[in-house]
Short mmCIF file of C-alpha atoms in Angstrom, two decimals:
data_model
loop_
_atom_site.label_atom_id
_atom_site.label_comp_id
_atom_site.label_asym_id
_atom_site.label_seq_id
_atom_site.Cartn_x
_atom_site.Cartn_y
_atom_site.Cartn_z
CA UNK A 1 -65.75 -0.01 98.94
CA UNK A 2 -62.76 1.70 100.23
CA UNK A 3 -62.56 5.45 99.68
CA UNK A 4 -60.70 6.61 96.52
CA UNK A 5 -58.01 8.10 98.62
CA UNK A 6 -57.19 4.72 99.95
CA UNK A 7 -56.70 3.15 96.54
CA UNK A 8 -52.90 2.82 95.77
CA UNK A 9 -51.30 4.91 92.97
CA UNK A 10 -51.46 2.57 90.00
CA UNK A 11 -48.47 4.28 88.35
CA UNK A 12 -46.25 3.58 91.40
CA UNK A 13 -44.48 1.60 90.30
CA UNK A 14 -45.20 2.30 86.60
CA UNK A 15 -46.58 -0.57 84.70
CA UNK A 16 -45.83 1.21 81.37
CA UNK A 17 -42.79 0.32 79.13
CA UNK A 18 -40.45 3.18 80.01
CA UNK A 19 -38.93 3.35 76.43
CA UNK A 20 -42.34 3.94 74.91
CA UNK A 21 -44.09 5.92 77.57
CA UNK A 22 -44.21 9.64 78.00
CA UNK A 23 -46.04 9.40 81.33
CA UNK A 24 -48.21 7.14 83.22
CA UNK A 25 -51.66 8.51 84.36
CA UNK A 26 -53.14 7.04 87.61
CA UNK A 27 -56.80 6.40 87.10
CA UNK A 28 -57.60 5.35 90.68
CA UNK A 29 -57.65 1.67 90.27
CA UNK A 30 -56.40 1.79 86.85
CA UNK A 31 -53.64 3.35 84.73
CA UNK A 32 -53.30 4.82 81.33
CA UNK A 33 -49.91 4.80 79.62
CA UNK A 34 -49.43 7.74 77.32
CA UNK A 35 -47.09 6.54 74.49
CA UNK A 36 -44.39 8.35 72.54
CA UNK A 37 -45.02 8.55 68.82
CA UNK A 38 -44.05 5.14 67.47
CA UNK A 39 -45.17 3.25 70.34
CA UNK A 40 -48.66 1.60 71.05
CA UNK A 41 -50.22 -0.95 73.31
CA UNK A 42 -51.70 -0.77 76.83
CA UNK A 43 -48.35 -0.40 78.29
CA UNK A 44 -46.76 1.36 75.25
CA UNK A 45 -44.79 -1.83 74.79
CA UNK A 46 -45.45 -2.29 71.09
CA UNK A 47 -43.48 -0.64 68.26
CA UNK A 48 -45.58 0.98 65.59
CA UNK A 49 -44.21 0.13 62.17
CA UNK A 50 -44.46 3.41 60.34
CA UNK A 51 -43.23 1.91 57.20
CA UNK A 52 -46.44 -0.03 56.77
CA UNK A 53 -48.30 3.13 55.94
CA UNK A 54 -47.48 4.87 52.68
CA UNK A 55 -43.81 3.70 53.22
CA UNK A 56 -43.48 6.17 56.08
CA UNK A 57 -43.56 8.90 53.47
CA UNK A 58 -40.07 7.92 52.38
CA UNK A 59 -39.15 8.54 48.71
CA UNK A 60 -37.09 5.31 48.51
CA UNK A 61 -36.58 3.09 51.50
CA UNK A 62 -38.15 3.07 54.89
CA UNK A 63 -36.27 1.44 57.84
CA UNK A 64 -38.35 0.79 60.91
CA UNK A 65 -36.67 0.95 64.22
CA UNK A 66 -38.04 0.50 67.80
CA UNK A 67 -40.24 3.43 68.41
CA UNK A 68 -39.23 5.25 65.25
CA UNK A 69 -38.10 4.86 61.67
CA UNK A 70 -35.79 6.57 59.10
CA UNK A 71 -35.81 7.04 55.46
CA UNK A 72 -32.68 6.06 53.32
CA UNK A 73 -31.83 6.59 49.71
CA UNK A 74 -30.51 4.21 47.00
CA UNK A 75 -27.00 4.56 45.83
CA UNK A 76 -26.60 7.63 43.66
CA UNK A 77 -29.00 9.66 45.66
CA UNK A 78 -28.76 11.66 48.85
CA UNK A 79 -31.24 12.34 51.57
CA UNK A 80 -32.74 15.79 51.68
CA UNK A 81 -34.74 16.39 54.91
CA UNK A 82 -36.10 13.31 56.39
CA UNK A 83 -37.94 11.80 53.35
CA UNK A 84 -36.86 13.13 49.95
CA UNK A 85 -34.07 11.69 47.84
CA UNK A 86 -32.34 13.79 45.31
CA UNK A 87 -29.91 12.59 42.65
CA UNK A 88 -26.09 12.95 43.22
CA UNK A 89 -24.12 14.23 40.31
CA UNK A 90 -21.06 12.08 40.55
CA UNK A 91 -19.49 13.80 37.58
CA UNK A 92 -18.86 16.80 39.63
CA UNK A 93 -15.78 14.88 40.83
CA UNK A 94 -13.26 15.41 38.04
CA UNK A 95 -11.46 12.14 38.54
CA UNK A 96 -14.61 9.99 38.66
CA UNK A 97 -13.98 8.46 35.29
CA UNK A 98 -10.43 9.23 34.77
CA UNK A 99 -9.66 9.77 31.01
CA UNK A 100 -13.13 8.68 30.03
CA UNK A 101 -16.23 11.00 29.63
CA UNK A 102 -18.44 11.08 32.65
CA UNK A 103 -22.24 11.26 31.94
CA UNK A 104 -24.55 11.66 34.96
CA UNK A 105 -27.72 9.48 34.95
CA UNK A 106 -30.69 9.44 37.38
CA UNK A 107 -29.12 7.87 40.38
CA UNK A 108 -25.92 6.68 38.57
CA UNK A 109 -23.25 7.81 36.12
CA UNK A 110 -21.65 6.22 33.11
CA UNK A 111 -18.05 6.36 32.05
CA UNK A 112 -18.15 6.53 28.22
CA UNK A 113 -15.32 6.09 25.65
CA UNK A 114 -15.18 6.72 22.01
CA UNK A 115 -16.38 3.99 19.58
CA UNK A 116 -13.69 1.33 19.36
CA UNK A 117 -12.60 1.79 23.08
CA UNK A 118 -13.76 0.06 26.16
CA UNK A 119 -13.59 1.48 29.88
CA UNK A 120 -11.30 -0.27 32.25
CA UNK A 121 -12.56 0.31 35.90
CA UNK A 122 -9.26 -0.44 37.41
CA UNK A 123 -7.04 2.09 35.43
CA UNK A 124 -9.99 4.44 34.79
CA UNK A 125 -8.71 4.64 31.24
CA UNK A 126 -10.23 3.92 27.78
CA UNK A 127 -8.60 0.78 26.25
CA UNK A 128 -8.58 0.10 22.47
CA UNK A 129 -10.75 -2.77 21.40
CA UNK A 130 -8.94 -5.17 19.08
CA UNK A 131 -11.77 -5.90 16.62
CA UNK A 132 -9.47 -8.03 14.60
CA UNK A 133 -9.58 -10.75 17.29
CA UNK A 134 -13.29 -11.14 16.49
CA UNK A 135 -12.51 -12.08 12.87
CA UNK A 136 -14.32 -9.22 11.29
CA UNK A 137 -12.56 -9.49 7.99
CA UNK A 138 -10.15 -11.56 5.97
CA UNK A 139 -7.11 -9.40 6.43
CA UNK A 140 -7.66 -7.15 9.40
CA UNK A 141 -5.25 -4.46 10.76
CA UNK A 142 -6.19 -3.02 14.26
CA UNK A 143 -5.93 0.73 14.56
CA UNK A 144 -6.41 3.01 17.60
CA UNK A 145 -10.17 3.07 18.18
CA UNK A 146 -11.01 1.31 15.03
CA UNK A 147 -9.89 -1.36 12.46
CA UNK A 148 -9.55 -1.59 8.70
CA UNK A 149 -10.03 -4.49 6.44
CA UNK A 150 -7.27 -4.94 3.87
CA UNK A 151 -6.28 -7.09 1.03
CA UNK A 152 -2.60 -7.24 0.14
CA UNK A 153 -2.56 -5.99 -3.50
CA UNK A 154 1.04 -7.32 -3.76
CA UNK A 155 -0.49 -10.74 -3.60
CA UNK A 156 -2.97 -9.89 -6.25
CA UNK A 157 -5.97 -9.21 -4.20
CA UNK A 158 -8.39 -6.42 -3.58
CA UNK A 159 -11.21 -5.68 -1.14
CA UNK A 160 -14.66 -7.00 -2.15
CA UNK A 161 -17.91 -5.01 -2.01
CA UNK A 162 -18.60 -6.29 1.54
CA UNK A 163 -15.58 -4.44 2.58
CA UNK A 164 -14.56 -7.46 4.57
CA UNK A 165 -13.45 -10.34 2.24
CA UNK A 166 -10.88 -10.41 -0.45
CA UNK A 167 -10.97 -11.29 -4.22
CA UNK A 168 -8.58 -11.71 -7.03
CA UNK A 169 -7.58 -8.64 -9.06
CA UNK A 170 -8.62 -9.40 -12.71
CA UNK A 171 -7.89 -7.60 -15.98
CA UNK A 172 -10.46 -5.38 -17.55
CA UNK A 173 -9.14 -5.41 -21.08
CA UNK A 174 -7.72 -8.22 -23.16
CA UNK A 175 -4.04 -8.34 -23.85
CA UNK A 176 -2.31 -9.82 -26.83
CA UNK A 177 0.19 -11.90 -24.91
CA UNK A 178 1.04 -14.46 -27.46
CA UNK A 179 4.70 -15.10 -27.66
CA UNK A 180 6.97 -16.15 -30.38
CA UNK A 181 8.84 -19.31 -29.30
CA UNK A 182 11.41 -18.81 -32.06
CA UNK A 183 12.47 -15.46 -30.88
CA UNK A 184 14.90 -14.17 -28.14
CA UNK A 185 14.00 -11.42 -25.72
CA UNK A 186 17.21 -9.46 -25.02
CA UNK A 187 16.11 -7.48 -22.05
CA UNK A 188 15.24 -10.26 -19.74
CA UNK A 189 17.87 -9.52 -17.10
CA UNK A 190 17.83 -5.98 -15.59
CA UNK A 191 21.24 -6.57 -14.21
CA UNK A 192 22.46 -6.15 -17.78
CA UNK A 193 24.25 -9.55 -17.86
CA UNK A 194 23.93 -11.50 -21.18
CA UNK A 195 20.95 -13.65 -21.85
CA UNK A 196 23.02 -16.05 -24.00
CA UNK A 197 26.63 -17.11 -23.70
CA UNK A 198 28.25 -19.20 -26.34
CA UNK A 199 31.73 -20.41 -27.05
CA UNK A 200 33.00 -21.40 -30.45
CA UNK A 201 36.11 -23.59 -31.07
CA UNK A 202 37.50 -24.10 -34.56
CA UNK A 203 40.49 -26.28 -35.68
CA UNK A 204 41.19 -23.84 -38.61
CA UNK A 205 41.17 -20.15 -38.85
CA UNK A 206 37.56 -18.87 -39.41
CA UNK A 207 36.24 -15.42 -40.14
CA UNK A 208 33.50 -14.11 -37.91
CA UNK A 209 29.98 -13.67 -39.21
CA UNK A 210 26.59 -13.07 -37.56
CA UNK A 211 23.17 -12.54 -39.04
CA UNK A 212 19.84 -11.94 -37.24
CA UNK A 213 16.56 -10.05 -37.34
CA UNK A 214 16.14 -7.27 -34.77
CA UNK A 215 13.07 -5.40 -33.57
CA UNK A 216 13.18 -2.75 -30.85
CA UNK A 217 11.82 0.61 -29.64
CA UNK A 218 14.78 0.94 -27.23
CA UNK A 219 17.31 3.61 -28.39
CA UNK A 220 20.25 2.19 -26.39
CA UNK A 221 21.69 -1.27 -25.35
CA UNK A 222 24.04 -4.03 -26.23
CA UNK A 223 23.15 -6.36 -29.01
CA UNK A 224 26.13 -8.81 -28.92
CA UNK A 225 29.78 -9.13 -27.87
CA UNK A 226 32.27 -11.30 -29.75
CA UNK A 227 35.89 -11.97 -29.12
CA UNK A 228 38.27 -12.95 -26.38
CA UNK A 229 38.63 -11.35 -22.95
CA UNK A 230 38.61 -7.78 -22.10
CA UNK A 231 42.18 -7.05 -22.97
CA UNK A 232 42.31 -9.01 -26.17
CA UNK A 233 40.52 -8.31 -29.48
CA UNK A 234 36.80 -8.04 -29.29
CA UNK A 235 33.83 -6.20 -30.91
CA UNK A 236 30.56 -4.96 -29.44
CA UNK A 237 27.44 -4.20 -31.66
CA UNK A 238 25.20 -1.86 -29.66
CA UNK A 239 22.36 0.51 -30.19
CA UNK A 240 23.07 4.19 -29.23
CA UNK A 241 20.73 7.04 -29.93
CA UNK A 242 18.63 4.77 -32.01
CA UNK A 243 21.49 3.85 -34.51
CA UNK A 244 23.80 0.88 -34.70
CA UNK A 245 27.20 1.44 -32.99
CA UNK A 246 30.19 -0.79 -33.28
CA UNK A 247 32.92 -0.74 -30.70
CA UNK A 248 36.05 -2.64 -31.35
CA UNK A 249 39.47 -3.25 -29.67
CA UNK A 250 42.25 -5.12 -31.53
CA UNK A 251 45.24 -5.05 -29.25
CA UNK A 252 46.05 -1.36 -28.42
CA UNK A 253 43.74 -0.07 -31.08
CA UNK A 254 40.22 1.12 -29.95
CA UNK A 255 37.47 2.53 -32.11
CA UNK A 256 33.83 3.50 -32.08
CA UNK A 257 31.76 3.79 -35.28
CA UNK A 258 28.11 4.71 -35.70
CA UNK A 259 26.31 4.93 -38.99
CA UNK A 260 23.13 4.00 -40.81
CA UNK A 261 19.51 4.93 -40.37
CA UNK A 262 17.59 4.98 -37.01
CA UNK A 263 16.39 1.43 -36.46
CA UNK A 264 14.60 1.59 -33.13
CA UNK A 265 11.21 2.10 -34.86
CA UNK A 266 9.74 -1.31 -33.94
CA UNK A 267 10.24 -2.63 -37.38
CA UNK A 268 12.04 -5.86 -38.04
CA UNK A 269 15.48 -5.24 -39.58
CA UNK A 270 17.88 -7.73 -40.92
CA UNK A 271 21.36 -7.08 -39.49
CA UNK A 272 24.54 -8.70 -40.38
CA UNK A 273 28.24 -8.36 -39.21
CA UNK A 274 30.81 -10.09 -41.25
CA UNK A 275 34.66 -10.21 -41.48
CA UNK A 276 35.70 -9.70 -45.04
CA UNK A 277 39.42 -9.82 -45.39
CA UNK A 278 40.77 -7.13 -43.03
CA UNK A 279 37.39 -5.38 -42.82
CA UNK A 280 34.30 -5.64 -40.78
CA UNK A 281 31.15 -5.00 -42.81
CA UNK A 282 27.87 -4.19 -41.14
CA UNK A 283 24.66 -4.29 -43.07
CA UNK A 284 20.96 -3.34 -42.34
CA UNK A 285 18.48 -4.99 -44.61
CA UNK A 286 21.47 -6.18 -46.73
CA UNK A 287 22.66 -2.64 -47.35
CA UNK A 288 26.24 -1.91 -45.96
CA UNK A 289 26.15 0.94 -43.52
CA UNK A 290 29.59 0.45 -42.03
CA UNK A 291 32.95 -0.94 -43.27
CA UNK A 292 35.64 -0.78 -40.81
CA UNK A 293 39.31 -1.73 -41.33
CA UNK A 294 40.78 -4.06 -38.70
CA UNK A 295 44.10 -5.49 -37.90
CA UNK A 296 43.93 -8.68 -35.96
CA UNK A 297 41.71 -11.65 -35.20
CA UNK A 298 38.64 -12.05 -33.04
CA UNK A 299 39.52 -15.69 -32.42
CA UNK A 300 42.09 -16.55 -29.78
CA UNK A 301 44.43 -19.51 -30.32
CA UNK A 302 44.37 -21.72 -27.23
CA UNK A 303 45.84 -25.30 -27.12
CA UNK A 304 45.80 -25.51 -30.84
CA UNK A 305 42.02 -24.32 -31.13
CA UNK A 306 40.80 -21.11 -32.35
CA UNK A 307 38.31 -19.93 -29.73
CA UNK A 308 35.73 -17.13 -29.67
CA UNK A 309 33.32 -16.22 -26.94
CA UNK A 310 29.99 -14.68 -27.92
CA UNK A 311 27.39 -13.08 -25.53
CA UNK A 312 23.97 -11.72 -26.53
CA UNK A 313 22.20 -8.95 -24.78
CA UNK A 314 25.24 -7.90 -22.71
CA UNK A 315 28.91 -8.00 -22.29
CA UNK A 316 30.99 -10.47 -20.26
CA UNK A 317 32.70 -7.68 -18.40
CA UNK A 318 31.54 -4.45 -16.51
CA UNK A 319 29.97 -2.09 -18.87
CA UNK A 320 32.21 0.88 -17.74
CA UNK A 321 35.04 -0.98 -19.50
CA UNK A 322 33.36 -0.26 -22.91
CA UNK A 323 35.08 2.27 -25.05
CA UNK A 324 31.97 4.52 -25.22
CA UNK A 325 29.70 4.24 -22.33
CA UNK A 326 26.34 2.51 -23.29
CA UNK A 327 23.70 1.15 -20.86
CA UNK A 328 23.77 -2.52 -21.85
CA UNK A 329 20.14 -3.11 -20.96
CA UNK A 330 18.30 -3.59 -24.21
CA UNK A 331 14.52 -4.12 -24.65
CA UNK A 332 14.76 -5.82 -28.05
CA UNK A 333 13.69 -8.91 -29.90
CA UNK A 334 15.92 -11.12 -32.04
CA UNK A 335 14.91 -13.97 -34.34
CA UNK A 336 16.49 -16.06 -37.17
CA UNK A 337 19.92 -15.75 -35.76
CA UNK A 338 22.92 -17.48 -37.43
CA UNK A 339 26.23 -17.27 -35.55
CA UNK A 340 29.18 -18.18 -37.74
CA UNK A 341 26.82 -19.41 -40.42
CA UNK A 342 25.59 -22.12 -38.14
CA UNK A 343 22.20 -22.59 -36.42
CA UNK A 344 22.42 -23.18 -32.67
CA UNK A 345 19.65 -25.71 -31.80
CA UNK A 346 20.55 -25.66 -28.11
CA UNK A 347 19.48 -22.11 -27.78
CA UNK A 348 16.17 -22.81 -29.55
CA UNK A 349 15.40 -25.65 -27.15
CA UNK A 350 16.02 -23.51 -24.14
CA UNK A 351 13.97 -20.65 -25.40
CA UNK A 352 10.98 -22.92 -26.18
CA UNK A 353 10.97 -24.21 -22.60
CA UNK A 354 11.12 -20.64 -21.06
CA UNK A 355 8.39 -18.18 -21.87
CA UNK A 356 10.43 -15.29 -20.13
CA UNK A 357 13.12 -15.71 -22.93
CA UNK A 358 10.52 -15.20 -25.68
CA UNK A 359 9.27 -11.95 -27.20
CA UNK A 360 5.63 -10.97 -27.58
CA UNK A 361 4.36 -11.35 -31.04
CA UNK A 362 3.19 -7.88 -31.47
CA UNK A 363 4.27 -4.84 -29.55
CA UNK A 364 3.70 -1.13 -29.23
CA UNK A 365 6.14 1.49 -27.90
CA UNK A 366 5.81 2.16 -24.10
CA UNK A 367 6.65 0.53 -20.91
CA UNK A 368 4.73 -2.62 -19.87
CA UNK A 369 4.05 -3.39 -16.17
CA UNK A 370 2.76 -7.01 -15.83
CA UNK A 371 1.17 -6.50 -12.38
CA UNK A 372 4.21 -7.90 -10.64
CA UNK A 373 6.98 -5.83 -9.36
CA UNK A 374 8.01 -2.18 -9.66
CA UNK A 375 10.85 0.07 -10.67
CA UNK A 376 12.46 2.61 -8.34
CA UNK A 377 14.40 5.83 -8.92
CA UNK A 378 16.40 7.97 -6.49
CA UNK A 379 15.25 11.38 -7.46
CA UNK A 380 15.64 14.58 -5.33
CA UNK A 381 12.77 17.05 -5.15
CA UNK A 382 13.86 19.19 -2.31
CA UNK A 383 15.53 21.81 -4.48
CA UNK A 384 12.53 22.56 -6.67
CA UNK A 385 9.92 22.38 -3.83
CA UNK A 386 7.46 21.43 -6.54
CA UNK A 387 6.50 18.28 -8.38
CA UNK A 388 4.88 17.86 -11.78
CA UNK A 389 3.99 14.33 -12.76
CA UNK A 390 2.59 13.29 -16.20
CA UNK A 391 1.48 9.74 -16.66
CA UNK A 392 0.51 8.45 -20.07
CA UNK A 393 -1.19 5.00 -19.54
CA UNK A 394 -3.31 2.27 -20.98
CA UNK A 395 -4.34 0.30 -17.92
CA UNK A 396 -5.27 -3.41 -18.03
CA UNK A 397 -6.81 -3.35 -14.55
CA UNK A 398 -8.85 -0.97 -12.44
CA UNK A 399 -6.62 -1.12 -9.39
CA UNK A 400 -2.89 -0.40 -9.06
CA UNK A 401 -0.28 2.07 -7.83
CA UNK A 402 0.92 4.26 -10.72
CA UNK A 403 3.63 6.26 -8.81
CA UNK A 404 4.58 6.70 -5.08
CA UNK A 405 7.06 8.41 -2.95
CA UNK A 406 8.23 6.16 -0.08
CA UNK A 407 10.11 7.28 3.04
CA UNK A 408 10.98 4.47 5.38
CA UNK A 409 7.59 2.89 6.25
CA UNK A 410 5.49 5.85 5.11
CA UNK A 411 4.12 6.90 1.72
CA UNK A 412 4.20 10.80 1.58
CA UNK A 413 2.49 10.62 -1.81
CA UNK A 414 0.73 8.03 -4.13
CA UNK A 415 -1.11 8.20 -7.37
CA UNK A 416 -3.30 5.16 -7.79
CA UNK A 417 -6.13 3.55 -9.67
CA UNK A 418 -8.84 2.33 -7.51
CA UNK A 419 -12.32 0.90 -7.87
CA UNK A 420 -13.46 2.20 -4.55
CA UNK A 421 -13.46 5.68 -3.02
CA UNK A 422 -13.28 5.30 0.85
CA UNK A 423 -14.30 8.76 1.73
CA UNK A 424 -17.26 8.87 -0.64
CA UNK A 425 -18.09 5.15 0.14
CA UNK A 426 -18.60 4.75 -3.58
CA UNK A 427 -17.83 1.80 -5.75
CA UNK A 428 -16.57 3.42 -9.02
CA UNK A 429 -13.26 3.70 -10.86
CA UNK A 430 -11.21 6.55 -9.56
CA UNK A 431 -7.87 8.07 -9.88
CA UNK A 432 -6.69 8.79 -6.29
CA UNK A 433 -3.89 11.03 -5.06
CA UNK A 434 -3.11 10.45 -1.29
CA UNK A 435 -0.79 11.47 1.47
CA UNK A 436 -0.41 8.32 3.42
CA UNK A 437 -3.92 6.83 3.62
CA UNK A 438 -5.58 10.17 3.27
CA UNK A 439 -7.11 11.23 -0.04
CA UNK A 440 -6.06 14.78 -1.04
CA UNK A 441 -7.39 14.72 -4.65
CA UNK A 442 -9.56 12.33 -6.78
CA UNK A 443 -11.29 12.07 -10.10
CA UNK A 444 -13.78 9.51 -11.32
CA UNK A 445 -12.41 8.08 -14.51
CA UNK A 446 -13.19 5.04 -16.72
CA UNK A 447 -9.76 4.23 -18.09
CA UNK A 448 -10.10 0.61 -18.86
CA UNK A 449 -11.13 1.04 -22.46
CA UNK A 450 -7.76 0.18 -24.22
CA UNK A 451 -7.39 3.86 -25.05
CA UNK A 452 -4.46 6.09 -24.10
CA UNK A 453 -5.17 8.35 -21.11
CA UNK A 454 -3.13 11.08 -19.41
CA UNK A 455 -2.99 11.86 -15.69
CA UNK A 456 -1.44 14.95 -14.38
CA UNK A 457 -0.57 15.74 -10.83
CA UNK A 458 0.99 18.92 -9.70
CA UNK A 459 2.24 19.43 -6.00
CA UNK A 460 3.30 22.83 -4.96
CA UNK A 461 3.30 23.83 -1.21
CA UNK A 462 -0.05 23.00 0.29
CA UNK A 463 -1.69 22.61 -3.14
CA UNK A 464 -2.19 19.28 -4.95
CA UNK A 465 -3.91 19.53 -8.41
CA UNK A 466 -5.16 16.41 -10.30
CA UNK A 467 -6.19 16.31 -13.92
CA UNK A 468 -7.39 13.34 -15.91
CA UNK A 469 -7.58 13.61 -19.74
CA UNK A 470 -7.63 17.44 -19.16
CA UNK A 471 -10.51 17.49 -16.79
CA UNK A 472 -9.84 18.78 -13.26
CA UNK A 473 -10.24 16.36 -10.24
CA UNK A 474 -11.69 17.21 -6.83
CA UNK A 475 -9.40 18.50 -4.16
CA UNK A 476 -9.99 17.14 -0.66
CA UNK A 477 -7.58 19.26 1.27
CA UNK A 478 -8.79 20.57 4.50
CA UNK A 479 -7.23 22.98 6.96
CA UNK A 480 -4.59 21.22 9.14
CA UNK A 481 -4.51 18.26 6.83
CA UNK A 482 -1.00 16.73 6.12
CA UNK A 483 0.55 17.81 2.78
CA UNK A 484 3.27 16.31 0.63
CA UNK A 485 6.59 16.86 2.17
CA UNK A 486 9.03 17.09 -0.80
CA UNK A 487 11.93 17.76 1.62
CA UNK A 488 12.06 14.14 2.73
CA UNK A 489 14.71 11.98 1.12
CA UNK A 490 12.03 9.77 -0.47
CA UNK A 491 12.40 7.09 -3.20
CA UNK A 492 10.29 7.19 -6.25
CA UNK A 493 8.55 3.97 -7.03
CA UNK A 494 6.82 3.29 -10.29
CA UNK A 495 4.18 0.62 -10.76
CA UNK A 496 3.96 -0.56 -7.19
CA UNK A 497 5.15 -0.31 -3.56
CA UNK A 498 7.71 -2.21 -1.52
CA UNK A 499 6.88 -3.95 1.63
CA UNK A 500 5.47 -1.12 3.62
CA UNK A 501 2.66 -1.51 6.21
CA UNK A 502 -0.77 -1.76 4.46
CA UNK A 503 -2.04 0.89 6.69
CA UNK A 504 0.41 3.41 5.20
CA UNK A 505 -1.40 3.63 1.90
CA UNK A 506 -4.73 3.25 0.15
CA UNK A 507 -3.75 0.92 -2.58
CA UNK A 508 -0.95 -1.60 -2.57
CA UNK A 509 -1.43 -3.59 -5.73
CA UNK A 510 0.96 -3.40 -8.63
CA UNK A 511 -0.04 -1.64 -11.80
CA UNK A 512 -0.86 -3.62 -14.81
CA UNK A 513 -0.81 -2.09 -18.23
CA UNK A 514 1.36 0.20 -20.36
CA UNK A 515 2.52 3.53 -18.91
CA UNK A 516 5.05 6.22 -19.61
CA UNK A 517 6.16 8.65 -16.73
CA UNK A 518 7.45 12.20 -17.01
CA UNK A 519 8.54 13.96 -13.72
CA UNK A 520 9.34 17.66 -13.73
CA UNK A 521 9.57 17.53 -17.58
CA UNK A 522 12.05 14.67 -17.76
CA UNK A 523 10.76 11.33 -19.24
CA UNK A 524 11.95 8.27 -17.19
CA UNK A 525 13.82 5.56 -18.88
CA UNK A 526 13.40 2.46 -16.93
CA UNK A 527 16.62 1.11 -18.12
CA UNK A 528 18.21 3.83 -15.99
CA UNK A 529 16.29 2.87 -12.88
CA UNK A 530 18.11 1.95 -9.64
CA UNK A 531 16.06 -1.24 -9.71
CA UNK A 532 13.49 -2.77 -12.05
CA UNK A 533 11.55 -6.04 -11.92
CA UNK A 534 12.78 -8.32 -14.62
CA UNK A 535 9.18 -8.78 -16.08
CA UNK A 536 8.73 -4.96 -16.63
CA UNK A 537 9.40 -4.21 -20.31
CA UNK A 538 11.16 -0.86 -20.38
CA UNK A 539 10.40 0.23 -23.97
CA UNK A 540 7.85 -2.19 -25.38
CA UNK A 541 4.13 -3.06 -24.53
CA UNK A 542 1.88 -5.88 -25.76
CA UNK A 543 -1.09 -4.65 -27.68
CA UNK A 544 -4.24 -4.02 -25.68
CA UNK A 545 -7.45 -5.34 -26.98
CA UNK A 546 -11.09 -4.26 -26.16
CA UNK A 547 -12.63 -3.90 -22.72
CA UNK A 548 -13.91 -7.11 -21.19
#
């Protein structure tokens, strides 16, 4: 064997992988490659995969490299040292979620919106969810962040117990709605125009006569007009302050006479007006109460015929041309009429075919709201800065608007009957006082018993007080809540609402039943309203029977 000194250096040149070798050790005929950490093999040519053993000690991900490895963290974490992963709180960035609320999670974050909103990643804002597109209810109105199911009470519907579908509003008491087909209702037209117009022509001179039965609770209105045109001879029989009043004009002579007992007591009275010579005689129940001297003829001679115009329930000219101002609207009933001693069968046939021209068979004093339409008044409350409302009512339904103030599309105040209390989530009959759609006072009250009930509401400053039959209601006023603004130029609606948005009020249905209204001590006469639905009876109400 050659001496060891003659054996070549096995590390020159080095047989070891230079990337993985710390040094090459000559073993005198052999060699030993000393490897860097992460390398193995005789020549340190093989990479050690540290990730195969306990994931390289990494918390999350181990990434092997030639001769080494490194740890990495999943999204939402950051590397601490070489191996640990700690959560990143993305919510430290104030703009991370825009207008939404940022909530940090382990390794992530959520942008949260209030119920009824959804987060939009592009704009980083909360967008309203239109739940109505999902058909959640029969009549849906989307609101910011929510929705409400409505039923248009003006169409005779109310919300069902599922708070989604609609059902018909029904009566809760029976009404005596029988009509008399041989009677004539004089108050059918709120405009005050006559309900009947007749023209009589006679070949020979004829004296005027009229006889009829009359029943009314109305203290004022026109019963009939007879004569020619405005500037000729004519008479008007009217009711004024509950008594008969005769206005006449014969040429240049004008006269107003009132006499006799009060006759607006709801009793049938037989009334007659007759020309006797040069006098007009007016009788009540066949007793003369007026005898008025006249000089002229009610008939006008035209083309050889004596002609007379007669209108019932109004005058054929503007009422301001009357000698004594009388509101022509007259809630009254007439039967067994005879004009000029003759019976007019054409009127009878017309009345038989039209229920609206007929009277109720039995009536009480009051104002009747049929569940269709409303009356409106222009009343100013700004000067008083307080409002006192007294409602005397006999409801025929558990749902309906009693009184409301309306300003543009808003309802600054409403008093309503409802069978559901939204705030209490309770199905029960209530009287509700609301500002817009916010309840400010309420009282549970069973009013559908055919009895007379009284609802009192007082508004003064921030205070709203409700009483039902003398019992105080509950106030729902909270700090910062909207109050009734009496300074607004509101219109007063009785018995219903106009076409305002459903979201502006709690109840939208028309009131059905009898009701009398007093505001700040002044009783409202619906004949004096700015507008009234023709089916509302201003001074009479059909009898209410027992509860259904």
